[in-house]
mmCIF file of C-alpha atoms in Angstrom:
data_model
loop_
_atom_site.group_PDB
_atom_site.id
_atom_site.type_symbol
_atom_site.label_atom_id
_atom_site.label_comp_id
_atom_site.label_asym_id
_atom_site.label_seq_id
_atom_site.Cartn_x
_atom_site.Cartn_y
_atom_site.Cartn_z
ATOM 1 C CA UNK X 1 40.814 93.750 45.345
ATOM 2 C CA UNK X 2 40.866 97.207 44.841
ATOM 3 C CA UNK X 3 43.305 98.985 42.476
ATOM 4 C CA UNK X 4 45.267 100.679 44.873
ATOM 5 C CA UNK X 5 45.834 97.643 47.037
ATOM 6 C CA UNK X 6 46.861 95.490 44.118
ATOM 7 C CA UNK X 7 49.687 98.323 42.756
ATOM 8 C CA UNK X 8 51.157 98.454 46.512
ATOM 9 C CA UNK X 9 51.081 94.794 47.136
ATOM 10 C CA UNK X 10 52.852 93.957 43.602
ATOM 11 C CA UNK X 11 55.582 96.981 44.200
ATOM 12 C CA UNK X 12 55.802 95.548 47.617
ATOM 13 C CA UNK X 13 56.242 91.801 45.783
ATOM 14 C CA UNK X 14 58.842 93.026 43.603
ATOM 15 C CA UNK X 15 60.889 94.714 46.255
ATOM 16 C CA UNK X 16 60.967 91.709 48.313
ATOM 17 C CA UNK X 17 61.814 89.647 45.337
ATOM 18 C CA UNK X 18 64.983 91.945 44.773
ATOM 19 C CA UNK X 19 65.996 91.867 48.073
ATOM 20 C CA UNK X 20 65.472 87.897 48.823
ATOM 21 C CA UNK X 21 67.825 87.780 45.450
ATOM 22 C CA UNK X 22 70.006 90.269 46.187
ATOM 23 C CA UNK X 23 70.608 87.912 49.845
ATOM 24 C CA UNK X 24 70.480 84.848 47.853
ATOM 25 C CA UNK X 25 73.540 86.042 45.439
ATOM 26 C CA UNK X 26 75.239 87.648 47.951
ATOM 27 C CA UNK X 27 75.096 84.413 50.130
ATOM 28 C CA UNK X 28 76.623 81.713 47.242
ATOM 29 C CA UNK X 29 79.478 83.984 45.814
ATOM 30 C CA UNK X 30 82.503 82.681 46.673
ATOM 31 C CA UNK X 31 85.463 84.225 48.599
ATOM 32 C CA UNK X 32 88.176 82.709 46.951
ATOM 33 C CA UNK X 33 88.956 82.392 43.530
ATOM 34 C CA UNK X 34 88.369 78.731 42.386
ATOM 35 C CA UNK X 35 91.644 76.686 42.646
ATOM 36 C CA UNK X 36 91.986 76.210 39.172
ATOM 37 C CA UNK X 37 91.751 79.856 38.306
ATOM 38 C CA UNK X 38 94.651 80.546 41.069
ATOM 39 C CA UNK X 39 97.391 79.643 38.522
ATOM 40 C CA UNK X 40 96.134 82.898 36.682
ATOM 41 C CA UNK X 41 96.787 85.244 39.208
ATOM 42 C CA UNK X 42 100.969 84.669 38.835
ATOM 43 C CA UNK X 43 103.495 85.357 36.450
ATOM 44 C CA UNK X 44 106.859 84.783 36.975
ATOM 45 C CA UNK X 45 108.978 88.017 36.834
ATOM 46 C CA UNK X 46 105.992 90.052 37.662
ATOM 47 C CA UNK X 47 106.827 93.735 39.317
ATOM 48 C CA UNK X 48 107.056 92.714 43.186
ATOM 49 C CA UNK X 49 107.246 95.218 45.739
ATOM 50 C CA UNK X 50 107.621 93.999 49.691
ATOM 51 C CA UNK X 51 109.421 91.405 51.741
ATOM 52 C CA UNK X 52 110.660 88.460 49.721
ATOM 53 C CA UNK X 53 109.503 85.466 51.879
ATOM 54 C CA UNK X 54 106.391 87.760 52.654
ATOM 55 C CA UNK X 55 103.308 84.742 53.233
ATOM 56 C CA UNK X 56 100.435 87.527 51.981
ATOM 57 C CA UNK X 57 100.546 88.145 48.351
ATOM 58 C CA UNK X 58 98.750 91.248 47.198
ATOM 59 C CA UNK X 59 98.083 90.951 43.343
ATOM 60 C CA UNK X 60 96.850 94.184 42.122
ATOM 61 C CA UNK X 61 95.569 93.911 38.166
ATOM 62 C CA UNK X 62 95.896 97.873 36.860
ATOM 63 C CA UNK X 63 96.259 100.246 34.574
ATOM 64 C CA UNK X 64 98.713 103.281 34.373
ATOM 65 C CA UNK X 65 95.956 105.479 33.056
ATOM 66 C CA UNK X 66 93.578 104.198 36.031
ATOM 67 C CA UNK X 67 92.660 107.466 38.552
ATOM 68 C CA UNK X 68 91.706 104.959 41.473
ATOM 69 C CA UNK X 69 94.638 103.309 40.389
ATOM 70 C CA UNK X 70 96.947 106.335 40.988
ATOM 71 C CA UNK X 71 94.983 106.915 44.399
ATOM 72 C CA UNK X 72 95.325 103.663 45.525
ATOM 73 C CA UNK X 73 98.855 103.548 44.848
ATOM 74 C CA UNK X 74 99.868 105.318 47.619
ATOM 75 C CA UNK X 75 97.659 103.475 50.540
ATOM 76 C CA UNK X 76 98.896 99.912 48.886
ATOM 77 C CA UNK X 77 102.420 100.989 49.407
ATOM 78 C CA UNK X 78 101.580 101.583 53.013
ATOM 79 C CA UNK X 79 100.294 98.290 53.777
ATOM 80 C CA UNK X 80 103.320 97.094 52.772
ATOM 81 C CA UNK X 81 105.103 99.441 54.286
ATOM 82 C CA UNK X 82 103.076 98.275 57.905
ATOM 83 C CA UNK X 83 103.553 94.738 57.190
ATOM 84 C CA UNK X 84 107.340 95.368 56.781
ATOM 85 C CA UNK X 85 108.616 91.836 54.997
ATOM 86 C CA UNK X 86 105.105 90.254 55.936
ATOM 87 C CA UNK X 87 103.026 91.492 52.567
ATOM 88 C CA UNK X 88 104.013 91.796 49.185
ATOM 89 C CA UNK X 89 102.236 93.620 46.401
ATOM 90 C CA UNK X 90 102.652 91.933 42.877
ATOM 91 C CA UNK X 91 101.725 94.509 39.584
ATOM 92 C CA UNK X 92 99.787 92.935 37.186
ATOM 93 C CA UNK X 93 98.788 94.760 33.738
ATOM 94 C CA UNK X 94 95.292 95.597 32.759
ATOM 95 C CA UNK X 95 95.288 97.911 30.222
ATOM 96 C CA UNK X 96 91.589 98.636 29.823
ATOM 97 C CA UNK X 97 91.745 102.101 28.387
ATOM 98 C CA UNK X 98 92.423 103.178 25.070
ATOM 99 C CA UNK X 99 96.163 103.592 24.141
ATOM 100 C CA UNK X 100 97.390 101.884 27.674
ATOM 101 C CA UNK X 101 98.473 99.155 25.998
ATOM 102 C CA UNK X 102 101.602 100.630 24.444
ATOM 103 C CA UNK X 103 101.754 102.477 27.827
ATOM 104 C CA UNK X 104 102.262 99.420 29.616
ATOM 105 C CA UNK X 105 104.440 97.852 27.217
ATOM 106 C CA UNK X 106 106.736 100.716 28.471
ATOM 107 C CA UNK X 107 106.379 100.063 31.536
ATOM 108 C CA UNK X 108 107.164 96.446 31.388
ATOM 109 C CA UNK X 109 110.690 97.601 29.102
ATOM 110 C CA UNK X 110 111.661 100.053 31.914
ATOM 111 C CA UNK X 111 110.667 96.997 34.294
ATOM 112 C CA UNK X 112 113.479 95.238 32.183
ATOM 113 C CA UNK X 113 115.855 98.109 33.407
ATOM 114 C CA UNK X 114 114.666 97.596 36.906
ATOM 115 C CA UNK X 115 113.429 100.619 36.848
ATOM 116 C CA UNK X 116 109.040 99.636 37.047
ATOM 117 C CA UNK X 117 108.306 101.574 40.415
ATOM 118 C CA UNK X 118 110.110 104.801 39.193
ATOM 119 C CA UNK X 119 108.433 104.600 35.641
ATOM 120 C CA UNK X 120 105.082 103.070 37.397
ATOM 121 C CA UNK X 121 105.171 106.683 40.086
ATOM 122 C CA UNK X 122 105.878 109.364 37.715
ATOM 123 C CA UNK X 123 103.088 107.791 35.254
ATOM 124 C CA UNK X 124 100.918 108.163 38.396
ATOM 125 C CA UNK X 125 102.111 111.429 39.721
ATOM 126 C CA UNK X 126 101.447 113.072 36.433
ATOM 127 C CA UNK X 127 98.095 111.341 34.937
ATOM 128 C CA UNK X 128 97.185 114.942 33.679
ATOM 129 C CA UNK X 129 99.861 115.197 31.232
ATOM 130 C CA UNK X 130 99.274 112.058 29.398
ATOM 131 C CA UNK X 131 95.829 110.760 29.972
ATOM 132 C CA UNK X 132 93.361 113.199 28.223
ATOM 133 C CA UNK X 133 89.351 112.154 28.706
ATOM 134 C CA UNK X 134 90.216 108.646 29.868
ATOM 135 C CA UNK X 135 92.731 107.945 26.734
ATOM 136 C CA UNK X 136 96.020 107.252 27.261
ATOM 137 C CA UNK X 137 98.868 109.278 25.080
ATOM 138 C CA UNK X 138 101.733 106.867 24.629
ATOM 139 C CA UNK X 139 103.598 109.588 22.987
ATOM 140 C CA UNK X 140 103.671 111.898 25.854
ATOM 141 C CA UNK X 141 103.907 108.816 28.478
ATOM 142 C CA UNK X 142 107.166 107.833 26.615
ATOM 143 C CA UNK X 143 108.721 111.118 27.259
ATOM 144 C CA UNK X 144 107.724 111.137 30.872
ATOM 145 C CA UNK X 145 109.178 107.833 31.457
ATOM 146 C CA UNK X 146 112.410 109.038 29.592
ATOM 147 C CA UNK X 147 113.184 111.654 32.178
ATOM 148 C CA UNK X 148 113.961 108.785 34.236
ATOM 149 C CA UNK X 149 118.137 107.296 33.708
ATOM 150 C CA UNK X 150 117.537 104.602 31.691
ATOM 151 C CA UNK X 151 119.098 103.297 28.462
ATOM 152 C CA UNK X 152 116.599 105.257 25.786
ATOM 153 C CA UNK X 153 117.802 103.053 22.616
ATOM 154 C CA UNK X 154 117.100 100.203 24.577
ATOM 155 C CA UNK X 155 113.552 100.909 25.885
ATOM 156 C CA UNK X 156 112.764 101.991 22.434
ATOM 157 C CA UNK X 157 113.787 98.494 21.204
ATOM 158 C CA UNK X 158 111.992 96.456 24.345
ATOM 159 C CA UNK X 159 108.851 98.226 24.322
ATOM 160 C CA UNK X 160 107.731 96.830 20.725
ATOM 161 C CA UNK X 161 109.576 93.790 20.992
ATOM 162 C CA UNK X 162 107.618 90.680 20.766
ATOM 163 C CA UNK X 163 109.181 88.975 24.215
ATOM 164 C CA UNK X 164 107.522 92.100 26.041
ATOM 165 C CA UNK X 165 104.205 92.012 24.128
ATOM 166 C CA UNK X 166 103.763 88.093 24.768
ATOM 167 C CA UNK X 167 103.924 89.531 28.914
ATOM 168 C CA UNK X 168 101.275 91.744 28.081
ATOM 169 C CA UNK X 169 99.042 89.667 26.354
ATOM 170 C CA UNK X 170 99.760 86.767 28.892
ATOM 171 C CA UNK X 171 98.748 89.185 31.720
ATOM 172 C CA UNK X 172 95.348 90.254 29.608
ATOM 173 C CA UNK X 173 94.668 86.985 29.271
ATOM 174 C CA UNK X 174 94.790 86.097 32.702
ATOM 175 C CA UNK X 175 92.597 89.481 34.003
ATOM 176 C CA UNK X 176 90.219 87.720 31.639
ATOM 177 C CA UNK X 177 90.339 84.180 32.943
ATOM 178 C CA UNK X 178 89.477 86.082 36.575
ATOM 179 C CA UNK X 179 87.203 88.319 35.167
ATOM 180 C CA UNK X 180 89.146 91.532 35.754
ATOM 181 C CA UNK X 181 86.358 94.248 34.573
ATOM 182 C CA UNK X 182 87.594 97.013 36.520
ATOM 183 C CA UNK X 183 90.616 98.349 37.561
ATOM 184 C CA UNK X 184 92.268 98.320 40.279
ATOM 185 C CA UNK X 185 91.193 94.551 40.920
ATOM 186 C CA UNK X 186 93.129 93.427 44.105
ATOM 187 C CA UNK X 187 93.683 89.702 44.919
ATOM 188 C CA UNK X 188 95.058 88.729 48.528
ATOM 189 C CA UNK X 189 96.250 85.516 48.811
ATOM 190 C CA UNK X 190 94.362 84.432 45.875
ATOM 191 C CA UNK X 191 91.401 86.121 47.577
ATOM 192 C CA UNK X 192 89.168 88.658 45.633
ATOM 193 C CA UNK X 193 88.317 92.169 46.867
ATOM 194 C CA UNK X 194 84.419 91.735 46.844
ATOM 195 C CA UNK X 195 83.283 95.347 47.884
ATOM 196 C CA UNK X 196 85.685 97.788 46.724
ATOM 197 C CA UNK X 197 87.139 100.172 48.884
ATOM 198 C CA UNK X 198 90.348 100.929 50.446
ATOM 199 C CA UNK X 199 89.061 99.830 53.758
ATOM 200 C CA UNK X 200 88.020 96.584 53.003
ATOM 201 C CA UNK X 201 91.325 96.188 51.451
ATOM 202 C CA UNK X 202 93.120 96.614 54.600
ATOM 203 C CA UNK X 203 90.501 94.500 56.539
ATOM 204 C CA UNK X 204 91.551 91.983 54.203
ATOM 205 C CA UNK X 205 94.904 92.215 53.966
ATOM 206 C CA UNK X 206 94.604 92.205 58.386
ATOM 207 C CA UNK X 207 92.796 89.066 57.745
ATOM 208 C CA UNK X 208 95.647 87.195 55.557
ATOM 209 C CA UNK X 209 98.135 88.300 57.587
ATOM 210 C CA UNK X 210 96.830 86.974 61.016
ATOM 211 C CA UNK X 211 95.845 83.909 59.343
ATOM 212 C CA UNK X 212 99.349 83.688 58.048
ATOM 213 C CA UNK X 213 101.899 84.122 61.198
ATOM 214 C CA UNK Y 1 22.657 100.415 32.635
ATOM 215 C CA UNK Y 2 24.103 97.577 30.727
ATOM 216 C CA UNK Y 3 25.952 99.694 28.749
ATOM 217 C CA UNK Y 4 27.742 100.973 31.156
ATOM 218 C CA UNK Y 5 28.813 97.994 33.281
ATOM 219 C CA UNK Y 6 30.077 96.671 30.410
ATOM 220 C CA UNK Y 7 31.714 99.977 29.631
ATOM 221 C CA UNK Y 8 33.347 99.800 32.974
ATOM 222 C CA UNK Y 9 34.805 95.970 32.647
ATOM 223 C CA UNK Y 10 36.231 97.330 29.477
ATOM 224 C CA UNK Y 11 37.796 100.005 30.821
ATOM 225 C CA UNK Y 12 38.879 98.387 33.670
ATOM 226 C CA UNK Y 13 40.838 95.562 31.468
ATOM 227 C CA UNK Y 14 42.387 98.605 29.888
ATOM 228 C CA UNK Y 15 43.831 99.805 33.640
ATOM 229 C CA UNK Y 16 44.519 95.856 33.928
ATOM 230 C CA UNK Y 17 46.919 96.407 30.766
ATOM 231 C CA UNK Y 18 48.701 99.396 31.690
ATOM 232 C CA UNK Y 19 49.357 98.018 35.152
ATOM 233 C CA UNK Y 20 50.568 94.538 33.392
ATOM 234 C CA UNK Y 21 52.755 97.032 31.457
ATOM 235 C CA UNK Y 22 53.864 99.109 34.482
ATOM 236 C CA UNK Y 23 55.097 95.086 36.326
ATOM 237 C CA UNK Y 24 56.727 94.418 33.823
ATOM 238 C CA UNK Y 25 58.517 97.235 33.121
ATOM 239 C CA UNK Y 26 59.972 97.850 36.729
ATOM 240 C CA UNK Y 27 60.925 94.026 37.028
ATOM 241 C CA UNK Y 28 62.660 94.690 33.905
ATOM 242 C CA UNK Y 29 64.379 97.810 35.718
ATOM 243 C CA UNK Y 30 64.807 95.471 38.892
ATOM 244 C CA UNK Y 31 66.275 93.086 37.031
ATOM 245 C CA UNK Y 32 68.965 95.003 35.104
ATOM 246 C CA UNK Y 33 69.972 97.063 38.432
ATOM 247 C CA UNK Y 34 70.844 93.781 39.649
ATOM 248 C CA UNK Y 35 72.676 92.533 37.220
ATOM 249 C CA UNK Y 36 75.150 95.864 37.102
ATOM 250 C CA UNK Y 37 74.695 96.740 40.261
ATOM 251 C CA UNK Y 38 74.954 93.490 42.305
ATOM 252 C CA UNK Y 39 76.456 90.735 39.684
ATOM 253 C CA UNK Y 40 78.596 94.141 38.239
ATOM 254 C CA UNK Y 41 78.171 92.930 34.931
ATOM 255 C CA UNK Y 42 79.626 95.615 32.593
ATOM 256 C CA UNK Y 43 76.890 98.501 31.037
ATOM 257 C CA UNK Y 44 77.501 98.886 27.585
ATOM 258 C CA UNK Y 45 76.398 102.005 25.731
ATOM 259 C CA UNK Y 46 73.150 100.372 23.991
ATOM 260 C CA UNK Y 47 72.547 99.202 26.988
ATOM 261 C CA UNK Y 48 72.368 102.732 28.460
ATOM 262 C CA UNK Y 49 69.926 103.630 25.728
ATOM 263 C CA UNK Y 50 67.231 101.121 26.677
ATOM 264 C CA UNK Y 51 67.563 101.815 30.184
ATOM 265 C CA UNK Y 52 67.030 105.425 29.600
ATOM 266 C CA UNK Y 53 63.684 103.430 27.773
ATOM 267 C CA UNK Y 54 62.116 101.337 30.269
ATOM 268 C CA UNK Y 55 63.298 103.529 33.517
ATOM 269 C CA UNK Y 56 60.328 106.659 33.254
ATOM 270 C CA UNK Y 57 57.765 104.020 32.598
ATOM 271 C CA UNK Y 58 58.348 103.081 36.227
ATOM 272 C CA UNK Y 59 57.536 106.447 37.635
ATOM 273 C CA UNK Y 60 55.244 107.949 35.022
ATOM 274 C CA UNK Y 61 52.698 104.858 34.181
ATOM 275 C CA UNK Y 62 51.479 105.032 38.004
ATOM 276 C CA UNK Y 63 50.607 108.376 37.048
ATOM 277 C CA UNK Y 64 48.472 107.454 34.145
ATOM 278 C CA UNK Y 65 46.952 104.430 36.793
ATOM 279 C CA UNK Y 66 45.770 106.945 39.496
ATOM 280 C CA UNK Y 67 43.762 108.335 38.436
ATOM 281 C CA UNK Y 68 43.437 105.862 34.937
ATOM 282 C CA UNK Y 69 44.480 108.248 32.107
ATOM 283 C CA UNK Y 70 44.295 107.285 28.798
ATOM 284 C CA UNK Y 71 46.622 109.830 27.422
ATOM 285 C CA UNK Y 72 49.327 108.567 29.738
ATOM 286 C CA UNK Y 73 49.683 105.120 26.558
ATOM 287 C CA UNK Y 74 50.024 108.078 24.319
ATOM 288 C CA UNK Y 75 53.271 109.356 26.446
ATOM 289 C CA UNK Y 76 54.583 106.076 27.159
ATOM 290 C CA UNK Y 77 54.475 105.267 23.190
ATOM 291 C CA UNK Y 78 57.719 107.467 21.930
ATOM 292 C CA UNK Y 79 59.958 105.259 24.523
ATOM 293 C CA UNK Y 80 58.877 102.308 24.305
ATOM 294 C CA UNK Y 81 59.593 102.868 20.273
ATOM 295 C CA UNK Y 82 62.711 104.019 21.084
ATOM 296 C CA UNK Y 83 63.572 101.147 23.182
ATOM 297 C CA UNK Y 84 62.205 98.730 20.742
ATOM 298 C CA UNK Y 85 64.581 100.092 18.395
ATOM 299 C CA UNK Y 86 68.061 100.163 20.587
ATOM 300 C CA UNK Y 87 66.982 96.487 21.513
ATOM 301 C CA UNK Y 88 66.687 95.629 18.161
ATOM 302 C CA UNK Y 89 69.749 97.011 17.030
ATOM 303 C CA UNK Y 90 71.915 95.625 20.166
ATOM 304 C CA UNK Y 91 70.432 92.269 19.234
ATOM 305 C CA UNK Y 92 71.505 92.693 15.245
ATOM 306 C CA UNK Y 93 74.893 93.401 17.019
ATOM 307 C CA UNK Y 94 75.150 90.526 19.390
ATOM 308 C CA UNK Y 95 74.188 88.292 16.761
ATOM 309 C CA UNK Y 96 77.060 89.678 14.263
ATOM 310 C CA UNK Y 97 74.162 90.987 11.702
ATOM 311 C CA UNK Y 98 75.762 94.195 12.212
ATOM 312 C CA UNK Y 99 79.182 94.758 11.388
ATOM 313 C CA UNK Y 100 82.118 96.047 13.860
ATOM 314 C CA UNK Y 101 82.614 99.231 12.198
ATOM 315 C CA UNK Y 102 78.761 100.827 12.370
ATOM 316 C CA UNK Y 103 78.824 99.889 16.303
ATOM 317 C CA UNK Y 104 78.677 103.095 18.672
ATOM 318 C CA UNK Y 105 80.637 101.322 21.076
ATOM 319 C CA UNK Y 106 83.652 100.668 20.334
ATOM 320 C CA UNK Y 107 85.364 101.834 23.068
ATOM 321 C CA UNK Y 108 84.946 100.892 26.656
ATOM 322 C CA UNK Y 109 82.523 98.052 26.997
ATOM 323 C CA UNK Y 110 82.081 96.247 23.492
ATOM 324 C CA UNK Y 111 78.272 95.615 22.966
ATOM 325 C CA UNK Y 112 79.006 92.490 20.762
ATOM 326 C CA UNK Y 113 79.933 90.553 23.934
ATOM 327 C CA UNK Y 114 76.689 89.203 26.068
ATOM 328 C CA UNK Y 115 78.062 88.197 29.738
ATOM 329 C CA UNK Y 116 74.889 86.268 30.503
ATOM 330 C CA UNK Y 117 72.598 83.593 28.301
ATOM 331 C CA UNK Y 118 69.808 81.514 30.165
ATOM 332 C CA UNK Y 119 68.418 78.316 28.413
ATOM 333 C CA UNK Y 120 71.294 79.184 25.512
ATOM 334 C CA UNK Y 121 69.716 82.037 23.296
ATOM 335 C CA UNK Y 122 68.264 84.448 25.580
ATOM 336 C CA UNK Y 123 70.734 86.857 26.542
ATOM 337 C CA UNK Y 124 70.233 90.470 28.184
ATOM 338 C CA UNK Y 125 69.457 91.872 24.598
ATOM 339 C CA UNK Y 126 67.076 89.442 23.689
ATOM 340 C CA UNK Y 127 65.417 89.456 26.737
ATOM 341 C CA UNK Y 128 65.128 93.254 26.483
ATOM 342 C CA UNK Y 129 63.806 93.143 22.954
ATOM 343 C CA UNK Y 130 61.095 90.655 24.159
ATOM 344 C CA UNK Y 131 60.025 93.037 27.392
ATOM 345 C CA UNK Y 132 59.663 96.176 24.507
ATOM 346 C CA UNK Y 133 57.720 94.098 21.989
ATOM 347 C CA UNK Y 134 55.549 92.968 24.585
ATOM 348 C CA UNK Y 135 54.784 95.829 26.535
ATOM 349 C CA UNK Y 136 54.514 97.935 22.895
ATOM 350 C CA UNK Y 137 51.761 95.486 22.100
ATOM 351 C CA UNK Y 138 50.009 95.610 26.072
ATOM 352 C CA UNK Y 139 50.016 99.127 25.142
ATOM 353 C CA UNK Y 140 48.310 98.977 21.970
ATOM 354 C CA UNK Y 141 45.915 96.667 23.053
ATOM 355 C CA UNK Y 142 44.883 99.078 26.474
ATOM 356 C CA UNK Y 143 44.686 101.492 23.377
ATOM 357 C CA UNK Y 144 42.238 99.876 21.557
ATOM 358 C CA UNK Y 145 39.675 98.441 24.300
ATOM 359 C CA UNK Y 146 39.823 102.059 26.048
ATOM 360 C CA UNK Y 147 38.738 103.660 22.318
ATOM 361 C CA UNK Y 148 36.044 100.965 22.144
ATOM 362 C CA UNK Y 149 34.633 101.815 25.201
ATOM 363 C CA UNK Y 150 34.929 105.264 24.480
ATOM 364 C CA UNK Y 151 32.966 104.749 21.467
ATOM 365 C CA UNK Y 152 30.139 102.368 22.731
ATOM 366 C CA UNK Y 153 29.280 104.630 25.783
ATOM 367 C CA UNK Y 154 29.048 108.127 23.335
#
């Protein structure tokens, strides 16, 4: 064989290869999380937003310093908004970047006010001031969530209380257990968003909800 | 006339080398696109580094193949070194030779963690470590039988 022919017909083999694997993968991943993994995907108390007997649960594992996060925020609000009492969207912490995780300890004490979506929205609207290169200023997101009416002594003493850190941790723990890598990580009715994208989101969230009523 | 058919096996196991080299380092690239690109297993930093390794040898050993060109081991050399030596280093850290605090990558995607280990010790870094030593020595050896041709036909 000559030399040329043999390069082609190996780049050509290795091509296929990928693809045929690529197929093969794609083919055997699941589309539900594994039923003994579902457990992880709930925690009582949680920050629920949405119809109260809603059937389609949309678990959303993020972080307050997350950019898609803060983009997606407003397009998850109007699914539930579309599904009026149908859909409900259930906040789960991932604090992946640096210095979120006193961030969201703050959230979950102004979540003890009642006061999460408030606290969860101006974090969102105003990234810029807080997050600087992907690292989150707990500082400066402390006095943005302060603007808000909300007992100050008593978010001071909640947020670095040990009831509100064992939340945290348990909500880590469980992104780990369903390998949250990324954020935002949606779950609909204990189904995983495969390819990510706000589209597919909806198609999903469609999908529970016909299957549903 | 003998001389030079054997001159010409020679130097065609040398092209056989480079080529061997040039397979396996874009099923090495293959490989790791699908791992982060299809399984989305996390990149970490070191990572990066060998990638930025074994990726030009994809595109620029063809170019040493058509027409063969010697000099083309010589260019290839400096990254495969390279690569040899974030491998190595990724491995020291995967095994825990390497303590937490001389790590580059501390934040984002630790590099102590491996995601993936086939028949229990050969994990991503290992396997890269093996692809560098390997293809270092395929190039040292296309090295040498080129030179010894070079030397029997003058």
């Amino acid at each position: 064989m000559n030399n040329k022919t043999l390069f082609i017909s190996v780049a050509a083999l290795i091509g296929l290869v990928f693809i045929g694997a690529v197929a093969i993968y794609k083919s055997q991943q699941s589309t539900s999380v594994a039923s003994e993994l579902l457990p992880a995907l709930e925690r009582i108390d949680a920050p629920v937003k949405g119809g109260k007997q809603a059937k389609v649960t949309i678990v959303e594992f993020f972080d307050p310093a997350c950019g898609t996060c803060s983009q997606f925020y407003p397009l998850v609000n109007n699914l539930v908004k579309k599904y009026q009492g149908k859909v409900k969207v259930v906040m789960r912490y991932a604090p992946l970047h640096q210095g979120s995780n006193d961030v969201v300890k703050m959230l979950e004490a102004a979540h003890l006010q009642g006061q999460f979506w408030p606290a969860v929205e101006l974090l969102f609207a105003n990234q810029q001031r807080w997050v600087e290169h992907h690292v989150s200023n707990p500082t400066s997101a402390l006095a943005g969530i302060k603007t808000l009416t909300l007992d100050h002594e008593q978010l001071d003493r909640d947020w670095q209380s040990s009831k509100v850190a064992k939340t945290i941790a348990k909500d880590i723990q469980d992104g780990k257990t369903l390998k949250v890598r990324a954020t935002p990580q949606f779950f609909v009715n204990g189904k995983p968003l495969i390819i990510f994208g706000y589209d597919e989101l909806a198609k999903l969230v469609e999908d529970a909800v016909s299957e549903a009523y | 006339m003998q001389n030079i058919d054997k001159a010409s096996t020679m130097h065609s196991r040398s092209w056989n080398l480079v080529f061997l080299v040039w397979v396996l380092a874009t099923s090495g690239t293959v490989i790791s696109l699908f791992f982060s690109e299809i399984v989305q297993l996390p990149v970490c930093v070191l990572c990066w580094y060998q990638r930025i390794a074994l990726y030009p040898l994809v595109i620029m050993l063809p170019l040493g193949l058509f027409p063969f060109e010697v000099n083309a081991i010589r260019y290839a050399m400096p990254l495969v070194i390279f690569g040899w030596l974030a491998a190595l280093f990724h491995v020291l850290v995967v095994a825990g030779l390497i303590p937490e605090a001389a790590q580059p990558c501390v934040q984002g995607v630790p590099c102590s963690e491996t995601h993936f280990t086939l028949f229990g010790f050969l994990n991503i870094p290992v396997m890269s470590l093996l692809t560098f030593t390997l293809i270092g020595l395929l190039l040292l050896m296309a090295k040498k039988s080129f030179t010894r041709t070079s030397t029997q036909t003058v």
